[in-house]
Amino acid sequence: VYEKLDFPAESGGSDQRMDVRLEDVARRAKVSVSTASRVVNGLESVSGSTRRRVLAALEELNYMPNLQARSLVSGQSKTLGVIVSNLENPFFIDLFRLLEEQAHEQGFEILLANTNYDPKHLERAIRTMLGRRVAGLAIAVSEPLPQEVHEAVRAKIPVVCFGGKDNDQMELGRVRLDTHAGMRKLVEHLHALGHRSMAYVGHQLSLATTEERREAFEETTRRLGIEYTYLAVLERDGPGAGRDAVRELVHRGIDVSAILCLNDNTAIGVLRELRNRNLRVPEDISVTGFDDVILSEFSCPSLTTVHIPRREIARMMFRMLTARDSPTPPPMQYLIDSEVVIRESTGPYRGGGLLLRAEEAEAQ
Amino acid sequence: VYEKLDFPAESGGSDQRMDVRLEDVARRAKVSVSTASRVVNGLESVSGSTRRRVLAALEELNYMPNLQARSLVSGQSKTLGVIVSNLENPFFIDLFRLLEEQAHEQGFEILLANTNYDPKHLERAIRTMLGRRVAGLAIAVSEPLPQEVHEAVRAKIPVVCFGGKDNDQMELGRVRLDTHAGMRKLVEHLHALGHRSMAYVGHQLSLATTEERREAFEETTRRLGIEYTYLAVLERDGPGAGRDAVRELVHRGIDVSAILCLNDNTAIGVLRELRNRNLRVPEDISVTGFDDVILSEFSCPSLTTVHIPRREIARMMFRMLTARDSPTPPPMQYLIDSEVVIRESTGPYRGGGLLLRAEEAEAQ
DNA sequence: CTGAAAGCGCTTACAG
DNA sequence: CTGAAAGCGCTTACAG
């Protein structure tokens, strides 16, 4: 269904510039461009009467400064670049929103790029952002950091990453999350509930923070002497991946009583697939997520997960990005605590497990 | 927990520009800036040997063109502005991702702004984007369009809106959704299942497309002679709003057997609150969403909803934005069909309703 | 095929 | 307090 309508005529040549320039304002106010510029920028040294004239002209012409020209001169652009791997994950949305909030308060805009886990996209995104001479670059991706990041550092553009290993690059700001502690507590929580066989559902794309989750899982289960563990590592992320993980576990005959997921988004898919198989959570099997996105509170059952203080993360990243101008430079490495949030999806071990109904089904 | 580390010294004055400029490349390749520029832009008229020299210099210096300068000259900026009201709604995320996909294919970048339903933010966002001389502006917001939009049109910057009423503004591209049909089919579906009392959960922030949903609900229920209907109109959006709506309905003693929500995100909250009240969906009460976001497939129960062809929407919006350059100009008004997707959350009327357990609870 | 020059819209010392 | 001039990094007619 659609209606074809006339396309607005390109009246008067398409290459014609329609912008109101400072020169137009100056002419109208009968002052020089310099003076007009001063008024626009609110500099003191302009007499009341001229200021008023310029202000009036500004208003009448509805002048909007050409930010490109401005930042070409100043060498700075009140724009921050933000790059993430997966905008489907609500955690990154939250991060973006909080960064934007911070940025707006300080008069910055945000250029956003979503790499979709594609290293080529990441390279491109960084290149263009550097080309735009962003004032800073916030990166939260799973892909390894490309060469371009060094260019950024060389060009003295502040770069801050969420996650990433150690302090290999002094020039890069790093905000890291103590996910190890979070995952450890999660395993301990399940262990205390009597669970002795657990599976971890992760993905191959390794953001350092998610990688740590897997390591922490392995380490803690080993330490606690959990009898049976299994790693399901998928290529993708999201609810679909969670569903597939459960199918694979069942298919392989992996009988665990608890499934730990690398994030909430994946856990949602796990919950759904368990329900399809008539397994009750947490009566038959326990499930955990990670991130504490808003949805984990509204899923059925609600998710036991690890809360990540997004606001704190965004604030630190922003502070690092704007450290240059700050009288109190922040540390360029920052580790953030995580905390377990216990909801409905985990419960005491009661002899159930992933294959509970599968056996029933076969018996029939 | 954090470690304080030395802040990288500001070696050699902070105002020093570190960029590699075309001039540096030219000097190294022993050619003029003009020639270097030609090579960068892949113009034909450069001899093989000079081209090679320049290419080598480009590589060695790792030259990245200053996009600000470039677009200052050309008057164009391979950047598209995208503005949405609520990035929390997965539908808009999808829209952004699809627009970005399109844009990248054609070498555009995206400047994203999230207004959070704040008209001030919207104005600001448009202003800055115009300031950056974006090549086009895609707007999908609930707020009324501000004055600034006309400036954009006057400045010959293509603007396309998702939603919005009629063809009031010939200069604006409009992609609209036939939500009326979608909501009508939803009501008819429930009516056919025997439901005679329904509530609609919406919000006050009226994006034209969501406003139409409410109208369609009212119109269709009236036409079908649905006995009892109710409108719960909240200020917010999202799962929290859905939860509140159910609470309010119960509190007011509104006994309906079906709840229709303005979108999936809200429906998730409704499902959750119903479960808290021990109401089974769809046995006791039916629920519908709108949008068909990925989550509606994974919720428990999965949601009966209306599918919105995001890809088609994004493609049309992009086409309209880049219509100038197109040999086959698209129509500037486009209406998109929507389709009902029936899942688990709707079922035959069996004498249940919202107050089913509430009465039981009181009886006890 | 190549270079010198003008100019995109703005800011900012530098004079007055 | 105000203006003329230089310059940010690039592209693009215009000569040669």
Tab-separated table of C-alpha atoms (C1' of nucleotides) in Angstrom, chain A residues 32 34-35 38 45-47 50 72-73, chain D residues 1-10:
chain	number	residue	atom	x	y	z
A	32	SER	CA	32.066	42.727	11.285
A	34	SER	CA	34.446	39.008	14.199
A	35	THR	CA	32.014	40.914	16.323
A	38	ARG	CA	31.974	37.263	19.659
A	45	SER	CA	34.014	42.517	25.041
A	46	VAL	CA	31.006	43.720	23.083
A	47	SER	CA	29.067	46.882	23.856
A	50	THR	CA	25.956	46.214	19.204
A	72	LEU	CA	37.945	22.822	12.228
A	73	VAL	CA	39.239	25.996	13.788
D	1	DC	C1'	34.971	47.919	22.031
D	2	DT	C1'	35.671	46.762	17.047
D	3	DG	C1'	37.574	45.260	12.459
D	4	DA	C1'	40.972	43.336	8.943
D	5	DA	C1'	43.588	39.391	8.349
D	6	DA	C1'	45.342	34.881	8.893
D	7	DG	C1'	44.434	30.220	9.198
D	8	DC	C1'	41.972	25.499	10.554
D	9	DG	C1'	42.447	21.067	6.525
D	10	DC	C1'	40.572	20.199	2.682
